[in-house]
mmCIF file of C-alpha atoms in Angstrom:
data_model
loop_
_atom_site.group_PDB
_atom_site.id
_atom_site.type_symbol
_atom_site.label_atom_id
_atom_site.label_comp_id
_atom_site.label_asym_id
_atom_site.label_seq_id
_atom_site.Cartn_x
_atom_site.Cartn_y
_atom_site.Cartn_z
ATOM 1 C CA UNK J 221 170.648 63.428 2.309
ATOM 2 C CA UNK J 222 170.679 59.746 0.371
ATOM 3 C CA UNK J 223 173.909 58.661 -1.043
ATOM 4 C CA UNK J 224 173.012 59.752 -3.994
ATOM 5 C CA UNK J 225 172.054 63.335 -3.808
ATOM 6 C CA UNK J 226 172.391 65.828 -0.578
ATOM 7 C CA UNK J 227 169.978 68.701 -1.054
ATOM 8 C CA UNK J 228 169.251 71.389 1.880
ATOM 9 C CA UNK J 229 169.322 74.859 1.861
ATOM 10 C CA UNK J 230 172.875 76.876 3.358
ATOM 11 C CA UNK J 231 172.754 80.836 3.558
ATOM 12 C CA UNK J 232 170.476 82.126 0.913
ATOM 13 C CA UNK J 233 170.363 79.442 -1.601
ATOM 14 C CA UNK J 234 168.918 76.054 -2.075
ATOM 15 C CA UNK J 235 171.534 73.786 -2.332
ATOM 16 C CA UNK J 236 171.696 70.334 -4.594
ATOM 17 C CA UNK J 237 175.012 68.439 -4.853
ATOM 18 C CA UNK J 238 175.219 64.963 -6.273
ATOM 19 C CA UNK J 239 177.050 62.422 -4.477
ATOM 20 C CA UNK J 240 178.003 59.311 -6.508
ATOM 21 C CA UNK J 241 181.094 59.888 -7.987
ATOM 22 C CA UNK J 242 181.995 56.355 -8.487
ATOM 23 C CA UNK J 243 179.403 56.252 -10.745
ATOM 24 C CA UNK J 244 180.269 59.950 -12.293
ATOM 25 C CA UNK J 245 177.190 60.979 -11.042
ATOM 26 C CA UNK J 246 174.742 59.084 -13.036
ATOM 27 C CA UNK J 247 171.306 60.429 -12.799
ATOM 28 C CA UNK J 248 168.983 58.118 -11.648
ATOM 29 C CA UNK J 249 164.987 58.310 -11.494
ATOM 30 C CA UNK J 250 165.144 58.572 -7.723
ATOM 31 C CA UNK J 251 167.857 61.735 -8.183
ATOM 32 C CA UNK J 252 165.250 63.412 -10.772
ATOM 33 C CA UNK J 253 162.471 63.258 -9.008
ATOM 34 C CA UNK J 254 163.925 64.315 -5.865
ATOM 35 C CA UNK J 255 165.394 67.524 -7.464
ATOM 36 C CA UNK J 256 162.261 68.699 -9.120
ATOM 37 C CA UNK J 257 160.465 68.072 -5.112
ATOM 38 C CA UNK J 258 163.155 70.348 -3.858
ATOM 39 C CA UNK J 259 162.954 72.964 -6.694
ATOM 40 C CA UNK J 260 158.979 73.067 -6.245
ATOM 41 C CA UNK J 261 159.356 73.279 -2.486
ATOM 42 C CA UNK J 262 161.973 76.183 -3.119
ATOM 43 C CA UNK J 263 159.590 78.189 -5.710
ATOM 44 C CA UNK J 264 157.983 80.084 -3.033
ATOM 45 C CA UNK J 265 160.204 79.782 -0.376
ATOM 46 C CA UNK J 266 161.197 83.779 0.771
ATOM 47 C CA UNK J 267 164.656 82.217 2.357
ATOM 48 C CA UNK J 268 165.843 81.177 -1.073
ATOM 49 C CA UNK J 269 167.300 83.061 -2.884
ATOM 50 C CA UNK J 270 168.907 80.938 -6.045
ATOM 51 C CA UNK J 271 169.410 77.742 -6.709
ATOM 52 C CA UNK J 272 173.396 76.088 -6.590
ATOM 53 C CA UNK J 273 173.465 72.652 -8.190
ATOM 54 C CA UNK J 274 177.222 71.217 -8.118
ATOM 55 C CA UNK J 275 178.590 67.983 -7.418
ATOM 56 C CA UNK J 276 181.382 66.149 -5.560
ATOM 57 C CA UNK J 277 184.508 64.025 -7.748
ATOM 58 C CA UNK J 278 186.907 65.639 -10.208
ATOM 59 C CA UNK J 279 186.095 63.346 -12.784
ATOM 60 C CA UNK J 280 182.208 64.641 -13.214
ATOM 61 C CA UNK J 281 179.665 66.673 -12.677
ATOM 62 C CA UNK J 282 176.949 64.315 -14.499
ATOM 63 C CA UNK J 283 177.814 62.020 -17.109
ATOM 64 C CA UNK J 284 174.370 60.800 -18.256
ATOM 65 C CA UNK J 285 171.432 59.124 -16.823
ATOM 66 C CA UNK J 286 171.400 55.553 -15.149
ATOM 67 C CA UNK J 287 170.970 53.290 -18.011
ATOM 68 C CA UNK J 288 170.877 50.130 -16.413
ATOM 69 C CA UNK J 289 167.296 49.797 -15.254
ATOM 70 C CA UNK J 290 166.353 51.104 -18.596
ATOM 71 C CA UNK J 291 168.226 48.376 -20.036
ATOM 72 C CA UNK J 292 166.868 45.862 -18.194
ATOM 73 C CA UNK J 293 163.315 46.909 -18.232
ATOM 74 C CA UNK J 294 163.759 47.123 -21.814
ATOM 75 C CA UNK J 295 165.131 43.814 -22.812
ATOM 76 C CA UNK J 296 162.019 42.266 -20.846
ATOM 77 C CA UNK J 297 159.638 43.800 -23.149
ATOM 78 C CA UNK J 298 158.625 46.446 -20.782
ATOM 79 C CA UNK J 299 158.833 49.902 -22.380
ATOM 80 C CA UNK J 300 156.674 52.037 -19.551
ATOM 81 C CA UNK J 301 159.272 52.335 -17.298
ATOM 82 C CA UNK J 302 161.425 53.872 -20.072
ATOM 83 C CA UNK J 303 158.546 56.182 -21.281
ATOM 84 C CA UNK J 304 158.115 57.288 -17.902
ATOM 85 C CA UNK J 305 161.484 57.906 -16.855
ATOM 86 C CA UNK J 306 161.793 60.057 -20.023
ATOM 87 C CA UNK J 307 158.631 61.513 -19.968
ATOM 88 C CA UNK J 308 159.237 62.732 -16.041
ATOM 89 C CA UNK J 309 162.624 63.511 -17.059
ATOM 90 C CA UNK J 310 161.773 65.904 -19.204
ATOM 91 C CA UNK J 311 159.333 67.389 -17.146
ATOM 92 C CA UNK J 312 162.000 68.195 -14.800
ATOM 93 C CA UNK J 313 164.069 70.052 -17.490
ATOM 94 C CA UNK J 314 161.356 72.302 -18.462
ATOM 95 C CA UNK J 315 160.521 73.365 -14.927
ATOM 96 C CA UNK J 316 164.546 73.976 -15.018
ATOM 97 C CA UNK J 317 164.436 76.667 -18.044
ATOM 98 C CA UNK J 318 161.437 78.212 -17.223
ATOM 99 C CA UNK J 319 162.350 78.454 -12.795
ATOM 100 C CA UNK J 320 161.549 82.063 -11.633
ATOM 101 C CA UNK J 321 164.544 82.144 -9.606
ATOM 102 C CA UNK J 322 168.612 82.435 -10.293
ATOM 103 C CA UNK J 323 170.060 78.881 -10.917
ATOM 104 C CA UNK J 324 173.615 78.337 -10.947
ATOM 105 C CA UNK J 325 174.799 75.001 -12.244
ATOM 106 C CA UNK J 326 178.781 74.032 -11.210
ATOM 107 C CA UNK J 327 179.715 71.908 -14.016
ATOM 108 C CA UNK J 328 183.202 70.326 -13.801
ATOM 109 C CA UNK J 329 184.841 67.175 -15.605
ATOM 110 C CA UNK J 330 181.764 65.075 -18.015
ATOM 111 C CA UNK J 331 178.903 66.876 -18.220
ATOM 112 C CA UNK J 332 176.589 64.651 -20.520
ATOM 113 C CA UNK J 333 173.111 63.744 -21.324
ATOM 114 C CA UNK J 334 171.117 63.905 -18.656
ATOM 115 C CA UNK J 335 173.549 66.073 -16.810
ATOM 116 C CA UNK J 336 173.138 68.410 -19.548
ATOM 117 C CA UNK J 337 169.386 68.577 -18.790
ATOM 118 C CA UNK J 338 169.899 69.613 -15.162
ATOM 119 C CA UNK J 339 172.626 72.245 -15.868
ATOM 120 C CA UNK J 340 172.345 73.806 -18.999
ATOM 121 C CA UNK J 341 168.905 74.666 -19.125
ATOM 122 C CA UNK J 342 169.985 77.394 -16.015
ATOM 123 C CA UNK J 343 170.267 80.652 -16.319
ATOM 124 C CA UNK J 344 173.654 80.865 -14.864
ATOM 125 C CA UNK J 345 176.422 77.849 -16.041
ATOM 126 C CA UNK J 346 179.514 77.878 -15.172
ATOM 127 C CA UNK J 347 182.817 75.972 -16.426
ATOM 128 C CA UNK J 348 186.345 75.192 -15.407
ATOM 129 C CA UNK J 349 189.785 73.466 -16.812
ATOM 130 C CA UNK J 350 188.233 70.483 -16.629
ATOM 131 C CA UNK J 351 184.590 70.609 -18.292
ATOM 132 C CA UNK J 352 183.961 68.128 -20.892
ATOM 133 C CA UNK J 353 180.288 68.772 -22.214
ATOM 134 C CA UNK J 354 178.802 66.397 -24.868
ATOM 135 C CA UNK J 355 175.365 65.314 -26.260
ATOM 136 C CA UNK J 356 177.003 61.422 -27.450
ATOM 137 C CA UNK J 357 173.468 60.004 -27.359
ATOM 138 C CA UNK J 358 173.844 58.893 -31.062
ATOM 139 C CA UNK J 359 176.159 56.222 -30.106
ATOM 140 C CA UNK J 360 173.825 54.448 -27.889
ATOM 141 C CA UNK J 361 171.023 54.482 -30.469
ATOM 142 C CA UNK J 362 169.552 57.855 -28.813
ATOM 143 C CA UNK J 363 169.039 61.417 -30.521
ATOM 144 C CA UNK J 364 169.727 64.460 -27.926
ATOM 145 C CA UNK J 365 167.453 65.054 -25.412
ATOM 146 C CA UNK J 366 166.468 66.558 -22.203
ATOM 147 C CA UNK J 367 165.982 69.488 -24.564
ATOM 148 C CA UNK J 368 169.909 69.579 -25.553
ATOM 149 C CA UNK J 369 168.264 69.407 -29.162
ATOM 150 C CA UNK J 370 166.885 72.816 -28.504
ATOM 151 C CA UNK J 371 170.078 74.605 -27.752
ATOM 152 C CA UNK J 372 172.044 72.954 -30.536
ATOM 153 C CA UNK J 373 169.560 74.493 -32.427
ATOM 154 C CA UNK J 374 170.544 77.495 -30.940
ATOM 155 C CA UNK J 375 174.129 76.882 -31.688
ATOM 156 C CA UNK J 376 176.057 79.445 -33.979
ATOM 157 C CA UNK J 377 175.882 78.162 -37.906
ATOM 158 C CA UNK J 378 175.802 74.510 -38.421
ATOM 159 C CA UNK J 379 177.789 73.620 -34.920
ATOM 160 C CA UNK J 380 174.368 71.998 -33.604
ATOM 161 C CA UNK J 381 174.316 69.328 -36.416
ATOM 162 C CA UNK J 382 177.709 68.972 -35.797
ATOM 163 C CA UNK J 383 177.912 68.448 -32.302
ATOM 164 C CA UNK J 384 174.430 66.750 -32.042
ATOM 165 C CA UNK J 385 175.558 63.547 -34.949
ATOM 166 C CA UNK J 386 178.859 63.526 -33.769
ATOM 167 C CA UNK J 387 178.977 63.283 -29.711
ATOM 168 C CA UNK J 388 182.321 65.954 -29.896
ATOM 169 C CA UNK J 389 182.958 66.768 -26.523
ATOM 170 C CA UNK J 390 183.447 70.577 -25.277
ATOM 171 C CA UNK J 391 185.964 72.404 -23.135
ATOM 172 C CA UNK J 392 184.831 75.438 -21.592
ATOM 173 C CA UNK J 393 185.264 78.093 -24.595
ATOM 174 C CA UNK J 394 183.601 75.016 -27.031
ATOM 175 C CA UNK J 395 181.033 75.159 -24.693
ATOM 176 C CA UNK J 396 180.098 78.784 -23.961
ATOM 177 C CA UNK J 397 180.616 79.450 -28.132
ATOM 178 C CA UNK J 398 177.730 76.760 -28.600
ATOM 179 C CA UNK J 399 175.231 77.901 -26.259
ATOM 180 C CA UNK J 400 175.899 75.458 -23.227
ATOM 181 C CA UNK J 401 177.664 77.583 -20.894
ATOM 182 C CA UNK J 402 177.817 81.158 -19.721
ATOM 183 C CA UNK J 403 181.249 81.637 -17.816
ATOM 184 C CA UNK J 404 184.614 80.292 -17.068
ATOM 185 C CA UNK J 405 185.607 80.081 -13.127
ATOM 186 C CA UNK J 406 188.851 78.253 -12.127
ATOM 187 C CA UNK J 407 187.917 75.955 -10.007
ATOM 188 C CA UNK J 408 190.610 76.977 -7.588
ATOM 189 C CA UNK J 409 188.060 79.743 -7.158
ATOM 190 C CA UNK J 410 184.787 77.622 -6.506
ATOM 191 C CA UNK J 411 185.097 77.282 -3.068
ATOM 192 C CA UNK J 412 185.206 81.043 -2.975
ATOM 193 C CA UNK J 413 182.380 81.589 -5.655
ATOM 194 C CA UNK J 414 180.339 78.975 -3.752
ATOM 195 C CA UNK J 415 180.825 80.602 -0.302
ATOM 196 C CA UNK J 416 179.882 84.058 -1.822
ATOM 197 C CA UNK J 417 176.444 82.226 -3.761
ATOM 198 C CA UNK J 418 175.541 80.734 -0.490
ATOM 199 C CA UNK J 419 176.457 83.919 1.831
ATOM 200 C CA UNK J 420 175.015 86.477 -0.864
ATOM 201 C CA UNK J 421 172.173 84.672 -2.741
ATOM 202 C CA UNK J 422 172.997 86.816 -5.753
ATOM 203 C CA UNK J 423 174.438 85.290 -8.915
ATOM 204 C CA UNK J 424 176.488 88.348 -10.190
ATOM 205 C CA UNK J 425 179.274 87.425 -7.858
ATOM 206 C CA UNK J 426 180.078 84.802 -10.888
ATOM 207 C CA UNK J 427 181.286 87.674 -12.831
ATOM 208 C CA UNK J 428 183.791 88.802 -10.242
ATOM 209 C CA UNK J 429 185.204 85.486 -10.256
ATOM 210 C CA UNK J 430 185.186 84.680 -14.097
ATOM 211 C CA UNK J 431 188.208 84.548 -16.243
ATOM 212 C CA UNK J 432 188.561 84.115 -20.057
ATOM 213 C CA UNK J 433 188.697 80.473 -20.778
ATOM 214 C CA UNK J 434 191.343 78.547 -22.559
ATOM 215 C CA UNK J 435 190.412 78.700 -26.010
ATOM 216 C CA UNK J 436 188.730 75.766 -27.668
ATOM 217 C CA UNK J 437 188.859 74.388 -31.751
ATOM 218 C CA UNK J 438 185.559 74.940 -32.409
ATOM 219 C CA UNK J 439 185.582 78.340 -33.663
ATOM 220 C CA UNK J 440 188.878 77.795 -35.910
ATOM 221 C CA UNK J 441 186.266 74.680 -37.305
ATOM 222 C CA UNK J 442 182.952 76.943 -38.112
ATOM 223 C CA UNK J 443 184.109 77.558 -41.746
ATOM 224 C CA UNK J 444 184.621 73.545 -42.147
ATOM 225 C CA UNK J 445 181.722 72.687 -40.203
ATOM 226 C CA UNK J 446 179.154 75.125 -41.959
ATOM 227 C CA UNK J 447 180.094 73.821 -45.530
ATOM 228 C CA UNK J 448 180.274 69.862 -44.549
ATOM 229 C CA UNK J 449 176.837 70.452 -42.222
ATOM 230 C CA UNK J 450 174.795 72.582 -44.328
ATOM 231 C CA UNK J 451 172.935 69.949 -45.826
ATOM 232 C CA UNK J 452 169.155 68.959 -45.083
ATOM 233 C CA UNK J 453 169.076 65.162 -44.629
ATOM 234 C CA UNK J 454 172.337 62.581 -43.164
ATOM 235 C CA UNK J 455 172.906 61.923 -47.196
ATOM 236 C CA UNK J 456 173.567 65.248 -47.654
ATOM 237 C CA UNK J 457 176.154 65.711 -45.100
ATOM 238 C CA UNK J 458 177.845 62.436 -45.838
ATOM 239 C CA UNK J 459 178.064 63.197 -49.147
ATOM 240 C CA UNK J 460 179.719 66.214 -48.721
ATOM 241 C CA UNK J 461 182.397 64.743 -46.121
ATOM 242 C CA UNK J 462 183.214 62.090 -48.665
ATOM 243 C CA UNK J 463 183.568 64.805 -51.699
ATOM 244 C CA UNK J 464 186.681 66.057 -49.140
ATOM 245 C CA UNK J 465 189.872 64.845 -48.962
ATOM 246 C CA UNK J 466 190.646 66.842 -46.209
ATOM 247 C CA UNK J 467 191.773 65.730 -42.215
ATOM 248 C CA UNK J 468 188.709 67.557 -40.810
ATOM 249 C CA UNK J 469 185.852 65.183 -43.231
ATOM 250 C CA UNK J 470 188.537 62.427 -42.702
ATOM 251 C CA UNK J 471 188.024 61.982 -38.903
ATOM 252 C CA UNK J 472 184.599 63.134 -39.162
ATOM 253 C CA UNK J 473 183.038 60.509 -41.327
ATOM 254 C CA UNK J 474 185.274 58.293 -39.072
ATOM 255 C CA UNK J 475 182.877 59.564 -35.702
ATOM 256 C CA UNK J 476 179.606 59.322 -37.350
ATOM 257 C CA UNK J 477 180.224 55.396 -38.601
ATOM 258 C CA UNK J 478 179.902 54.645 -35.273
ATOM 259 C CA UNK J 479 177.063 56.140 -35.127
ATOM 260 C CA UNK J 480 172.808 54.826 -35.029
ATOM 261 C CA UNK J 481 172.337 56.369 -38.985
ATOM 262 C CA UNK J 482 168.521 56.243 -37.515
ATOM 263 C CA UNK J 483 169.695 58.643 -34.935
ATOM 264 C CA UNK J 484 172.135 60.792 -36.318
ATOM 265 C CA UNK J 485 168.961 61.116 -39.635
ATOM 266 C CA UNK J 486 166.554 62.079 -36.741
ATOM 267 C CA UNK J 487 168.839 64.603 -34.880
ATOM 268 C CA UNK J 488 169.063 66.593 -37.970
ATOM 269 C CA UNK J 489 165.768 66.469 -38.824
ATOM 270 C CA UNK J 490 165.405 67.361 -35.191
ATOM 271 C CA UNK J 491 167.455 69.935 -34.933
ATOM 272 C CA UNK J 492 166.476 71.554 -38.253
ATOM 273 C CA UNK J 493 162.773 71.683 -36.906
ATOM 274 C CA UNK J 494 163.627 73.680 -33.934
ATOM 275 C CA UNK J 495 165.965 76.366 -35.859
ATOM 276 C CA UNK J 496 163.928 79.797 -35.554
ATOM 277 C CA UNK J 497 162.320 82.003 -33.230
ATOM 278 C CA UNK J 498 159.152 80.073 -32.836
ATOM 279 C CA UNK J 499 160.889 76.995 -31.539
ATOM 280 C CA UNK J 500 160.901 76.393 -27.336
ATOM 281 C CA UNK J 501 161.790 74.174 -24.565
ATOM 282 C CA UNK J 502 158.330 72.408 -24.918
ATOM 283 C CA UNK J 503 158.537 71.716 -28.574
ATOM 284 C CA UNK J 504 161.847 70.637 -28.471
ATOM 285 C CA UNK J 505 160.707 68.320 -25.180
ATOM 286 C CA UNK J 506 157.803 66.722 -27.153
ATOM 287 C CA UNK J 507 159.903 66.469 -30.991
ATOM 288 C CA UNK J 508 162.626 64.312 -28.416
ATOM 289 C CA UNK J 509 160.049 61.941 -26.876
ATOM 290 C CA UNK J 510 158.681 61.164 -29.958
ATOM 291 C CA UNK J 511 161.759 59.541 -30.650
ATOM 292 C CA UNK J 512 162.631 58.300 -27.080
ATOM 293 C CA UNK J 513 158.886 57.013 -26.856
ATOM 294 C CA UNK J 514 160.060 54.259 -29.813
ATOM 295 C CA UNK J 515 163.699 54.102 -29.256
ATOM 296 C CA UNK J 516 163.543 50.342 -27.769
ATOM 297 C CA UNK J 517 160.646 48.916 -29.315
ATOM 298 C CA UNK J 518 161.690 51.081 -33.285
ATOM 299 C CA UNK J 519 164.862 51.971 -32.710
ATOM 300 C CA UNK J 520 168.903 51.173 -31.921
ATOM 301 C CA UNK J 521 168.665 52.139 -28.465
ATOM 302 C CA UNK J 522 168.987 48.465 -26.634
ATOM 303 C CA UNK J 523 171.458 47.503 -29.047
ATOM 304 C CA UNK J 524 173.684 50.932 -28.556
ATOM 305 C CA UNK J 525 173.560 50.072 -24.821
ATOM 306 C CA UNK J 526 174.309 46.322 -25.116
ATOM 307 C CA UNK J 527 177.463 47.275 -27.258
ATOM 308 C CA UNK J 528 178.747 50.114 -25.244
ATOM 309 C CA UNK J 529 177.980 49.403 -21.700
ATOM 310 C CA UNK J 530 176.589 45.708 -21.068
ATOM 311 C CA UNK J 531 179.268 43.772 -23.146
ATOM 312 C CA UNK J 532 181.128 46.407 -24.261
ATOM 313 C CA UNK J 533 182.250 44.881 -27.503
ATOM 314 C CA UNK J 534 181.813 48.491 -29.467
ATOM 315 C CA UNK J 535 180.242 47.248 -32.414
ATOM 316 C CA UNK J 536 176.743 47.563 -32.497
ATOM 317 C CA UNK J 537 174.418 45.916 -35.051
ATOM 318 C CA UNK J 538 172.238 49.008 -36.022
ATOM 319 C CA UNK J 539 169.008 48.233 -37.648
ATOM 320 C CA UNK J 540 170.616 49.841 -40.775
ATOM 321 C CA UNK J 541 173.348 51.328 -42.838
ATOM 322 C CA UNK J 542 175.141 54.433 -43.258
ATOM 323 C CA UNK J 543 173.775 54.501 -47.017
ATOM 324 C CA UNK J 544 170.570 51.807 -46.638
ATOM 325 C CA UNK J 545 168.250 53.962 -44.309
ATOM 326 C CA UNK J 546 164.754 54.467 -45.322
ATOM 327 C CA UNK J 547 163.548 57.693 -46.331
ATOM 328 C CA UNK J 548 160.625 57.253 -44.627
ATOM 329 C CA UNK J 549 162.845 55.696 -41.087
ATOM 330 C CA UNK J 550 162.840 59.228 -40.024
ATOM 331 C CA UNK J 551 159.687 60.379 -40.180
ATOM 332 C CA UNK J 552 157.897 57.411 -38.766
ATOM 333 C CA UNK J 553 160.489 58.233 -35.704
ATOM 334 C CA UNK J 554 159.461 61.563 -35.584
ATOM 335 C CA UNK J 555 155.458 61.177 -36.154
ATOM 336 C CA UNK J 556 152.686 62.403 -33.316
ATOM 337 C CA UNK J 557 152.065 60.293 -30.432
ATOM 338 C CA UNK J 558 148.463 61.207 -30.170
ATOM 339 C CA UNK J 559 147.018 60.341 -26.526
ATOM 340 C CA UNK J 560 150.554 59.237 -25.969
ATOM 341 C CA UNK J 561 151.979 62.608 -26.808
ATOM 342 C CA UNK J 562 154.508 64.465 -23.672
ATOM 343 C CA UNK J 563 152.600 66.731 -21.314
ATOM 344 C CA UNK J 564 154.293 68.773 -19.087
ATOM 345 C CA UNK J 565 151.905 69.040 -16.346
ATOM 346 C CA UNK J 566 152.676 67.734 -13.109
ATOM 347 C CA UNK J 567 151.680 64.067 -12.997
ATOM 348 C CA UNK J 568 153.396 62.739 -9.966
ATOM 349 C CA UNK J 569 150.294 61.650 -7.486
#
């Protein structure tokens, strides 16, 4: 146990709870790495069972990655770290959709970004009153990632290009409608549910404990969304908000001018790429660290963090305009890395 993370193994499961809540659970490099040792350690350990992920604070589960190293790094003129720090990052997530045993993520309060690469790529994800999922990464000059583009491409009509440009956060019936959650568990009940995943080691207790969630707006917005979302490029889709006079393309238009326009273009494109049956966890991976691989030296990512979290002035500078982006910015985002290109082998020494 660090203060950080505490990770051990209780009953039949292998247990990993985050323990910064001050900092809602920010996942840093250290936390990654040490979560991928314990779930390779646990792969062919007999005694476990599943895996429980949860982690202590009302306020959060995981509310993103720790950005401040990144920052720094970045404004030096170092880019490794961040391509590392992705690039291992990502590793992590795959091993997480593709783990041969039951993993049962605990998600309460903000559950974004990077937490939504160590949760919602289980196989069993549960919710409560107060889950708040979100993939905002287009504010800070980011597209989704940790393969979150992969299950808004997933997501029932046009919802992913929605959710994906627009950083709209997710109660618990938002969330399981879109693909990011499987269940709904008051969290009166956890202690129970936890106590019978621990004791048990089998994850279909969570449907003795489940309850129908509260329900959420999306699903009254799927006509709205569809028409507004349906287009193939940003211009589209802007176009077709400002055509509307209506509340919905009112406070819409309103979320994605604060927006990167670099990364909201790329998220569709993104997102678009990945829609069909032949589209996976890996592709999705590699089509996200194209874009992460060039997001401080090409893109708005620096300036997204300088504006939201280092000075905190809100109004970032983005490299351009809602209507003057390139038609070729997105693809030059988006184009091979070559040698550079993500692997998902192990590469830790």
């Amino acid at each position: 146990m660090t203060g950080d993370i505490h990770i051990r193994k209780e009953g039949r499961a292998g247990r990993i709870t985050l323990t910064r809540p001050k900092a809602l659970n920010a996942l840093s490099y250290d936390m990654a790495m040490a979560i991928e040792a314990a779930l390779d350690d646990w792969r062919s350990d007999n005694d476990v069972a599943l895996i429980l992920i949860d982690a202590i604070g009302d306020k959060a589960f995981c509310a993103g990655g720790d950005i401040q190293q990144l920052y720094d790094s970045g404004c030096a003129g170092d880019f490794a770290f961040g391509r590392r720090f992705w690039a291992d990052e990502y590793r992590l997530n795959a091993k997480i959709a593709h783990y041969p045993k039951p993993y049962v993520a605990l998600m309460q309060g903000f559950v974004m970004g990077g937490g939504v690469g160590i949760s919602c790529h289980g196989s069993h994800r549960v919710t409560c009153e107060s889950t708040q999922i979100a993939m905002p990464e287009c504010g800070i000059g980011l597209v989704p990632d940790v393969g979150g583009s992969l299950i808004l491409a997933r997501a029932p009509g046009r919802l992913g290009e929605y959710l994906g440009t627009t950083g709209t956060r997710m109660g618990p019936d938002d969330a399981i409608h879109a693909g990011f959650a499987d269940a709904y568990v008051p969290e009166l009940m956890w202690p129970t549910l936890t106590a019978a995943l621990i004791e048990s080691g089998d994850p279909s207790t969570i449907a003795a404990h489940a309850a129908p969630p509260p329900p959420g707006a999306l699903r009254m917005l799927s006509s709205q969304i569809d028409r507004h979302f349906g287009g193939e490029t940003l211009r589209d889709i802007l176009n077709a908000l400002r055509a509307d006079d209506s509340d919905f393309a009112r406070d819409t238009m309103k979320l994605l001018s604060r927006n990167s326009p670099l990364s909201m273009a790329c998220t569709i494109e993104m997102i678009h790429r990945l829609r069909g049956p032949a589209a996976d966890i890996a592709r999705a991976l590699g089509l996200e660290y194209r874009f992460t691989y060039r997001a401080m030296e090409q893109g708005d990512f620096l300036e997204g963090i300088r504006a939201a979290i280092i000075d905190k002035d809100r109004k970032p500078i983005w490299k351009h305009g809602l209507d003057s982006l390139p038609g070729s910015a997105v693809a030059q985002m988006l184009q091979p890395l070559g040698k550079n290109a993500l692997t998902l082998e192990e590469t830790r020494p």
